[in-house]
Amino acid sequence: MLKAGSGTVTMDLGTQGSAKGSFTMKDGKMEQSMEMGIQGQTLQIVSTGGIIYMKGLPGSSKPWVKIDPKGTDPMSKMFAGLTGDMGDPRQLATALKGSKATVVSSSADEKVYDVTIDPTALLGGSTATASPSVAPVKARYTLDSQDRPTKMTVDSQGQTINIVFSDWGKPVTITVPPADQVGTFQLPTS
């Protein structure tokens, strides 16, 4: 992923919706632009330089909302954990440490693995933040001949999520929304 530098992704999130977008690696961190369809609504997300911009949120004074891990507005405080390390693909590798992978198939073109992931590892290893009733997450990873992910299927809590990666190494430009279109989320007052 780091070597390829860029690519595209499409996600089928089961009953939760779908998403598509592109990403590029900059200084070892992932920057991305995504469009998500969730329950009939379209949400656009741009993540760059540790900042997340979201378009399509009700209650925003401007089309785009800025989420800054150092921000003092309610939205930045609520989503501060999504910025920073979440854009670093090495975090998934850290979460997978200690997981057992089983080779399902292997050829010159691709390798397919089944992995069972401890959900507490995905939450930073804190058992206090994970519900004790959350079952392990089962995933199937397909890697190409250069060890880049091409497909990932995740089964968790009765949902199946399919993620397809493609266009490895093709140029991608992530554009920050214009400053005059960016505001902060305002909580409704009654």
PDB file of C-alpha atoms in Angstrom:
ATOM      1  CA  MET A   1       0.000   0.000   0.000  1.00  0.00           C
ATOM      2  CA  LEU A   2       2.745   2.422   0.942  1.00  0.00           C
ATOM      3  CA  LYS A   3       4.798   1.511  -2.153  1.00  0.00           C
ATOM      4  CA  ALA A   4       1.867   1.919  -4.574  1.00  0.00           C
ATOM      5  CA  GLY A   5       1.166   5.355  -3.137  1.00  0.00           C
ATOM      6  CA  SER A   6      -2.455   5.631  -4.291  1.00  0.00           C
ATOM      7  CA  GLY A   7      -5.564   3.782  -5.375  1.00  0.00           C
ATOM      8  CA  THR A   8      -9.331   3.594  -5.295  1.00  0.00           C
ATOM      9  CA  VAL A   9     -11.746   1.793  -3.012  1.00  0.00           C
ATOM     10  CA  THR A  10     -15.398   0.772  -3.207  1.00  0.00           C
ATOM     11  CA  MET A  11     -17.322  -0.535  -0.214  1.00  0.00           C
ATOM     12  CA  ASP A  12     -20.598  -2.388   0.122  1.00  0.00           C
ATOM     13  CA  LEU A  13     -21.548  -1.798   3.747  1.00  0.00           C
ATOM     14  CA  GLY A  14     -24.513  -4.176   3.727  1.00  0.00           C
ATOM     15  CA  THR A  15     -27.646  -2.623   5.167  1.00  0.00           C
ATOM     16  CA  GLN A  16     -25.627   0.427   6.236  1.00  0.00           C
ATOM     17  CA  GLY A  17     -25.011   1.715   2.691  1.00  0.00           C
ATOM     18  CA  SER A  18     -22.094   2.012   0.294  1.00  0.00           C
ATOM     19  CA  ALA A  19     -18.999   4.126  -0.271  1.00  0.00           C
ATOM     20  CA  LYS A  20     -16.472   4.854  -2.994  1.00  0.00           C
ATOM     21  CA  GLY A  21     -13.404   7.000  -3.137  1.00  0.00           C
ATOM     22  CA  SER A  22      -9.726   7.414  -3.744  1.00  0.00           C
ATOM     23  CA  PHE A  23      -6.690   7.639  -1.513  1.00  0.00           C
ATOM     24  CA  THR A  24      -3.057   8.593  -1.653  1.00  0.00           C
ATOM     25  CA  MET A  25      -0.194   8.164   0.761  1.00  0.00           C
ATOM     26  CA  LYS A  26       1.575  11.315   1.923  1.00  0.00           C
ATOM     27  CA  ASP A  27       4.394  11.147   4.456  1.00  0.00           C
ATOM     28  CA  GLY A  28       3.330   7.608   5.414  1.00  0.00           C
ATOM     29  CA  LYS A  29      -0.266   8.651   6.163  1.00  0.00           C
ATOM     30  CA  MET A  30      -3.358   8.070   4.107  1.00  0.00           C
ATOM     31  CA  GLU A  31      -5.263  11.008   2.645  1.00  0.00           C
ATOM     32  CA  GLN A  32      -8.628  10.250   1.117  1.00  0.00           C
ATOM     33  CA  SER A  33     -11.757  11.508  -0.562  1.00  0.00           C
ATOM     34  CA  MET A  34     -14.906   9.408  -0.104  1.00  0.00           C
ATOM     35  CA  GLU A  35     -18.578   9.595  -0.982  1.00  0.00           C
ATOM     36  CA  MET A  36     -20.938   7.517   1.143  1.00  0.00           C
ATOM     37  CA  GLY A  37     -24.587   6.674   0.656  1.00  0.00           C
ATOM     38  CA  ILE A  38     -26.120   5.959   4.036  1.00  0.00           C
ATOM     39  CA  GLN A  39     -29.857   5.514   4.577  1.00  0.00           C
ATOM     40  CA  GLY A  40     -30.728   7.614   1.524  1.00  0.00           C
ATOM     41  CA  GLN A  41     -28.324  10.435   2.397  1.00  0.00           C
ATOM     42  CA  THR A  42     -25.065  11.295   0.626  1.00  0.00           C
ATOM     43  CA  LEU A  43     -22.089  12.186   2.784  1.00  0.00           C
ATOM     44  CA  GLN A  44     -18.764  13.355   1.356  1.00  0.00           C
ATOM     45  CA  ILE A  45     -15.574  13.018   3.390  1.00  0.00           C
ATOM     46  CA  VAL A  46     -12.149  14.478   2.671  1.00  0.00           C
ATOM     47  CA  SER A  47      -9.292  13.586   5.011  1.00  0.00           C
ATOM     48  CA  THR A  48      -5.951  15.334   4.616  1.00  0.00           C
ATOM     49  CA  GLY A  49      -3.227  16.605   6.923  1.00  0.00           C
ATOM     50  CA  GLY A  50      -4.909  15.097   9.987  1.00  0.00           C
ATOM     51  CA  ILE A  51      -8.100  17.111   9.342  1.00  0.00           C
ATOM     52  CA  ILE A  52     -11.436  15.637   8.238  1.00  0.00           C
ATOM     53  CA  TYR A  53     -13.970  17.613   6.200  1.00  0.00           C
ATOM     54  CA  MET A  54     -17.549  16.329   5.913  1.00  0.00           C
ATOM     55  CA  LYS A  55     -20.286  17.509   3.553  1.00  0.00           C
ATOM     56  CA  GLY A  56     -23.917  16.544   3.930  1.00  0.00           C
ATOM     57  CA  LEU A  57     -24.370  16.880   7.679  1.00  0.00           C
ATOM     58  CA  PRO A  58     -27.619  18.499   8.780  1.00  0.00           C
ATOM     59  CA  GLY A  59     -27.118  21.397  11.191  1.00  0.00           C
ATOM     60  CA  SER A  60     -24.082  22.860   9.475  1.00  0.00           C
ATOM     61  CA  SER A  61     -24.009  26.571   8.648  1.00  0.00           C
ATOM     62  CA  LYS A  62     -21.873  25.892   5.554  1.00  0.00           C
ATOM     63  CA  PRO A  63     -21.728  22.944   3.116  1.00  0.00           C
ATOM     64  CA  TRP A  64     -18.578  21.465   4.682  1.00  0.00           C
ATOM     65  CA  VAL A  65     -17.818  20.831   8.372  1.00  0.00           C
ATOM     66  CA  LYS A  66     -14.202  20.778   9.560  1.00  0.00           C
ATOM     67  CA  ILE A  67     -13.187  18.217  12.175  1.00  0.00           C
ATOM     68  CA  ASP A  68      -9.851  19.122  13.719  1.00  0.00           C
ATOM     69  CA  PRO A  69      -8.315  16.923  16.468  1.00  0.00           C
ATOM     70  CA  LYS A  70      -7.216  20.158  18.173  1.00  0.00           C
ATOM     71  CA  GLY A  71     -10.577  21.890  17.623  1.00  0.00           C
ATOM     72  CA  THR A  72     -12.786  23.005  20.494  1.00  0.00           C
ATOM     73  CA  ASP A  73     -16.116  22.791  18.653  1.00  0.00           C
ATOM     74  CA  PRO A  74     -18.469  19.899  19.609  1.00  0.00           C
ATOM     75  CA  MET A  75     -17.987  17.967  16.345  1.00  0.00           C
ATOM     76  CA  SER A  76     -14.180  18.102  16.557  1.00  0.00           C
ATOM     77  CA  LYS A  77     -14.287  16.924  20.166  1.00  0.00           C
ATOM     78  CA  MET A  78     -16.708  14.097  19.339  1.00  0.00           C
ATOM     79  CA  PHE A  79     -14.720  12.803  16.335  1.00  0.00           C
ATOM     80  CA  ALA A  80     -11.177  13.661  17.465  1.00  0.00           C
ATOM     81  CA  GLY A  81     -10.313   9.943  17.597  1.00  0.00           C
ATOM     82  CA  LEU A  82     -11.077   9.531  13.874  1.00  0.00           C
ATOM     83  CA  THR A  83      -8.332  11.917  12.865  1.00  0.00           C
ATOM     84  CA  GLY A  84      -4.630  11.302  13.287  1.00  0.00           C
ATOM     85  CA  ASP A  85      -3.701   7.610  13.463  1.00  0.00           C
ATOM     86  CA  MET A  86      -6.882   6.390  11.751  1.00  0.00           C
ATOM     87  CA  GLY A  87      -5.407   7.585   8.464  1.00  0.00           C
ATOM     88  CA  ASP A  88      -2.293   5.494   9.013  1.00  0.00           C
ATOM     89  CA  PRO A  89      -2.601   2.077   7.328  1.00  0.00           C
ATOM     90  CA  ARG A  90      -0.044   0.661   9.737  1.00  0.00           C
ATOM     91  CA  GLN A  91      -2.704   0.862  12.474  1.00  0.00           C
ATOM     92  CA  LEU A  92      -4.567  -2.077  10.908  1.00  0.00           C
ATOM     93  CA  ALA A  93      -1.321  -4.060  10.847  1.00  0.00           C
ATOM     94  CA  THR A  94      -0.883  -3.274  14.550  1.00  0.00           C
ATOM     95  CA  ALA A  95      -4.451  -4.438  15.256  1.00  0.00           C
ATOM     96  CA  LEU A  96      -3.786  -7.690  13.370  1.00  0.00           C
ATOM     97  CA  LYS A  97      -0.725  -8.588  15.475  1.00  0.00           C
ATOM     98  CA  GLY A  98      -1.434 -11.800  17.310  1.00  0.00           C
ATOM     99  CA  SER A  99      -4.330 -12.718  15.011  1.00  0.00           C
ATOM    100  CA  LYS A 100      -4.265 -16.105  13.327  1.00  0.00           C
ATOM    101  CA  ALA A 101      -4.323 -16.095   9.539  1.00  0.00           C
ATOM    102  CA  THR A 102      -5.146 -19.193   7.536  1.00  0.00           C
ATOM    103  CA  VAL A 103      -4.115 -19.452   3.894  1.00  0.00           C
ATOM    104  CA  VAL A 104      -7.236 -20.290   1.868  1.00  0.00           C
ATOM    105  CA  SER A 105      -5.533 -20.302  -1.538  1.00  0.00           C
ATOM    106  CA  SER A 106      -2.288 -19.188  -3.110  1.00  0.00           C
ATOM    107  CA  SER A 107      -1.215 -18.654  -6.714  1.00  0.00           C
ATOM    108  CA  ALA A 108       1.296 -16.515  -8.598  1.00  0.00           C
ATOM    109  CA  ASP A 109      -1.371 -13.796  -8.948  1.00  0.00           C
ATOM    110  CA  GLU A 110      -2.958 -13.699  -5.496  1.00  0.00           C
ATOM    111  CA  LYS A 111      -3.086 -15.033  -1.961  1.00  0.00           C
ATOM    112  CA  VAL A 112      -6.303 -15.373   0.028  1.00  0.00           C
ATOM    113  CA  TYR A 113      -6.286 -15.400   3.840  1.00  0.00           C
ATOM    114  CA  ASP A 114      -8.952 -15.892   6.501  1.00  0.00           C
ATOM    115  CA  VAL A 115      -8.301 -13.907   9.669  1.00  0.00           C
ATOM    116  CA  THR A 116     -10.137 -13.743  12.992  1.00  0.00           C
ATOM    117  CA  ILE A 117      -9.607 -10.385  14.676  1.00  0.00           C
ATOM    118  CA  ASP A 118     -10.082  -9.608  18.353  1.00  0.00           C
ATOM    119  CA  PRO A 119     -12.347  -6.511  18.419  1.00  0.00           C
ATOM    120  CA  THR A 120     -10.448  -5.119  21.411  1.00  0.00           C
ATOM    121  CA  ALA A 121      -7.330  -4.924  19.203  1.00  0.00           C
ATOM    122  CA  LEU A 122      -9.271  -2.735  16.766  1.00  0.00           C
ATOM    123  CA  LEU A 123     -10.174  -0.462  19.681  1.00  0.00           C
ATOM    124  CA  GLY A 124      -6.583   0.002  20.769  1.00  0.00           C
ATOM    125  CA  GLY A 125      -6.448  -3.025  23.048  1.00  0.00           C
ATOM    126  CA  SER A 126      -8.699  -1.549  25.719  1.00  0.00           C
ATOM    127  CA  THR A 127     -11.117  -4.122  27.055  1.00  0.00           C
ATOM    128  CA  ALA A 128     -12.816  -1.347  29.012  1.00  0.00           C
ATOM    129  CA  THR A 129     -14.053   0.287  25.792  1.00  0.00           C
ATOM    130  CA  ALA A 130     -15.143  -2.917  24.076  1.00  0.00           C
ATOM    131  CA  SER A 131     -18.422  -4.574  24.905  1.00  0.00           C
ATOM    132  CA  PRO A 132     -17.802  -8.034  26.368  1.00  0.00           C
ATOM    133  CA  SER A 133     -20.564  -9.395  24.113  1.00  0.00           C
ATOM    134  CA  VAL A 134     -18.806  -8.363  20.888  1.00  0.00           C
ATOM    135  CA  ALA A 135     -17.735 -11.508  19.050  1.00  0.00           C
ATOM    136  CA  PRO A 136     -14.461 -11.803  17.150  1.00  0.00           C
ATOM    137  CA  VAL A 137     -14.505 -10.283  13.664  1.00  0.00           C
ATOM    138  CA  LYS A 138     -13.980 -12.695  10.759  1.00  0.00           C
ATOM    139  CA  ALA A 139     -12.323 -11.321   7.635  1.00  0.00           C
ATOM    140  CA  ARG A 140     -11.086 -12.672   4.309  1.00  0.00           C
ATOM    141  CA  TYR A 141      -8.221 -10.766   2.667  1.00  0.00           C
ATOM    142  CA  THR A 142      -7.121 -11.159  -0.938  1.00  0.00           C
ATOM    143  CA  LEU A 143      -3.670  -9.789  -1.780  1.00  0.00           C
ATOM    144  CA  ASP A 144      -2.220  -9.393  -5.267  1.00  0.00           C
ATOM    145  CA  SER A 145       1.234 -10.574  -6.342  1.00  0.00           C
ATOM    146  CA  GLN A 146       2.731  -7.402  -4.826  1.00  0.00           C
ATOM    147  CA  ASP A 147       1.010  -8.008  -1.445  1.00  0.00           C
ATOM    148  CA  ARG A 148      -1.484  -5.163  -1.974  1.00  0.00           C
ATOM    149  CA  PRO A 149      -5.062  -5.750  -0.842  1.00  0.00           C
ATOM    150  CA  THR A 150      -7.512  -6.220  -3.711  1.00  0.00           C
ATOM    151  CA  LYS A 151     -10.527  -7.436  -1.750  1.00  0.00           C
ATOM    152  CA  MET A 152     -11.554  -7.674   1.863  1.00  0.00           C
ATOM    153  CA  THR A 153     -14.741  -9.259   3.185  1.00  0.00           C
ATOM    154  CA  VAL A 154     -15.606  -8.735   6.840  1.00  0.00           C
ATOM    155  CA  ASP A 155     -18.354 -10.569   8.746  1.00  0.00           C
ATOM    156  CA  SER A 156     -19.301  -8.938  12.026  1.00  0.00           C
ATOM    157  CA  GLN A 157     -22.495  -8.953  14.071  1.00  0.00           C
ATOM    158  CA  GLY A 158     -24.592 -10.399  11.243  1.00  0.00           C
ATOM    159  CA  GLN A 159     -23.342  -7.911   8.643  1.00  0.00           C
ATOM    160  CA  THR A 160     -21.109  -8.606   5.651  1.00  0.00           C
ATOM    161  CA  ILE A 161     -18.948  -5.756   4.383  1.00  0.00           C
ATOM    162  CA  ASN A 162     -17.163  -6.052   1.025  1.00  0.00           C
ATOM    163  CA  ILE A 163     -14.268  -3.735   0.189  1.00  0.00           C
ATOM    164  CA  VAL A 164     -12.520  -3.715  -3.205  1.00  0.00           C
ATOM    165  CA  PHE A 165      -9.219  -1.902  -3.796  1.00  0.00           C
ATOM    166  CA  SER A 166      -8.041  -1.073  -7.333  1.00  0.00           C
ATOM    167  CA  ASP A 167      -6.139   1.382  -9.535  1.00  0.00           C
ATOM    168  CA  TRP A 168      -2.967   0.958  -7.494  1.00  0.00           C
ATOM    169  CA  GLY A 169      -0.370   3.624  -8.313  1.00  0.00           C
ATOM    170  CA  LYS A 170      -2.641   5.753 -10.520  1.00  0.00           C
ATOM    171  CA  PRO A 171      -2.396   9.498  -9.779  1.00  0.00           C
ATOM    172  CA  VAL A 172      -4.868  10.780  -7.172  1.00  0.00           C
ATOM    173  CA  THR A 173      -5.430  14.368  -6.070  1.00  0.00           C
ATOM    174  CA  ILE A 174      -7.173  15.048  -2.767  1.00  0.00           C
ATOM    175  CA  THR A 175      -8.664  18.551  -2.753  1.00  0.00           C
ATOM    176  CA  VAL A 176      -9.519  20.446   0.425  1.00  0.00           C
ATOM    177  CA  PRO A 177     -12.873  22.261   0.194  1.00  0.00           C
ATOM    178  CA  PRO A 178     -12.657  26.055  -0.346  1.00  0.00           C
ATOM    179  CA  ALA A 179     -12.309  27.919   2.976  1.00  0.00           C
ATOM    180  CA  ASP A 180     -15.493  29.939   2.396  1.00  0.00           C
ATOM    181  CA  GLN A 181     -17.458  26.656   2.157  1.00  0.00           C
ATOM    182  CA  VAL A 182     -16.145  25.276   5.481  1.00  0.00           C
ATOM    183  CA  GLY A 183     -17.700  25.890   8.889  1.00  0.00           C
ATOM    184  CA  THR A 184     -18.185  24.151  12.188  1.00  0.00           C
ATOM    185  CA  PHE A 185     -21.114  22.014  13.186  1.00  0.00           C
ATOM    186  CA  GLN A 186     -23.638  23.837  15.346  1.00  0.00           C
ATOM    187  CA  LEU A 187     -25.676  21.877  17.858  1.00  0.00           C
ATOM    188  CA  PRO A 188     -29.364  22.737  17.608  1.00  0.00           C
ATOM    189  CA  THR A 189     -30.648  25.118  20.259  1.00  0.00           C
ATOM    190  CA  SER A 190     -34.215  24.962  21.447  1.00  0.00           C
TER     191      SER A 190
END
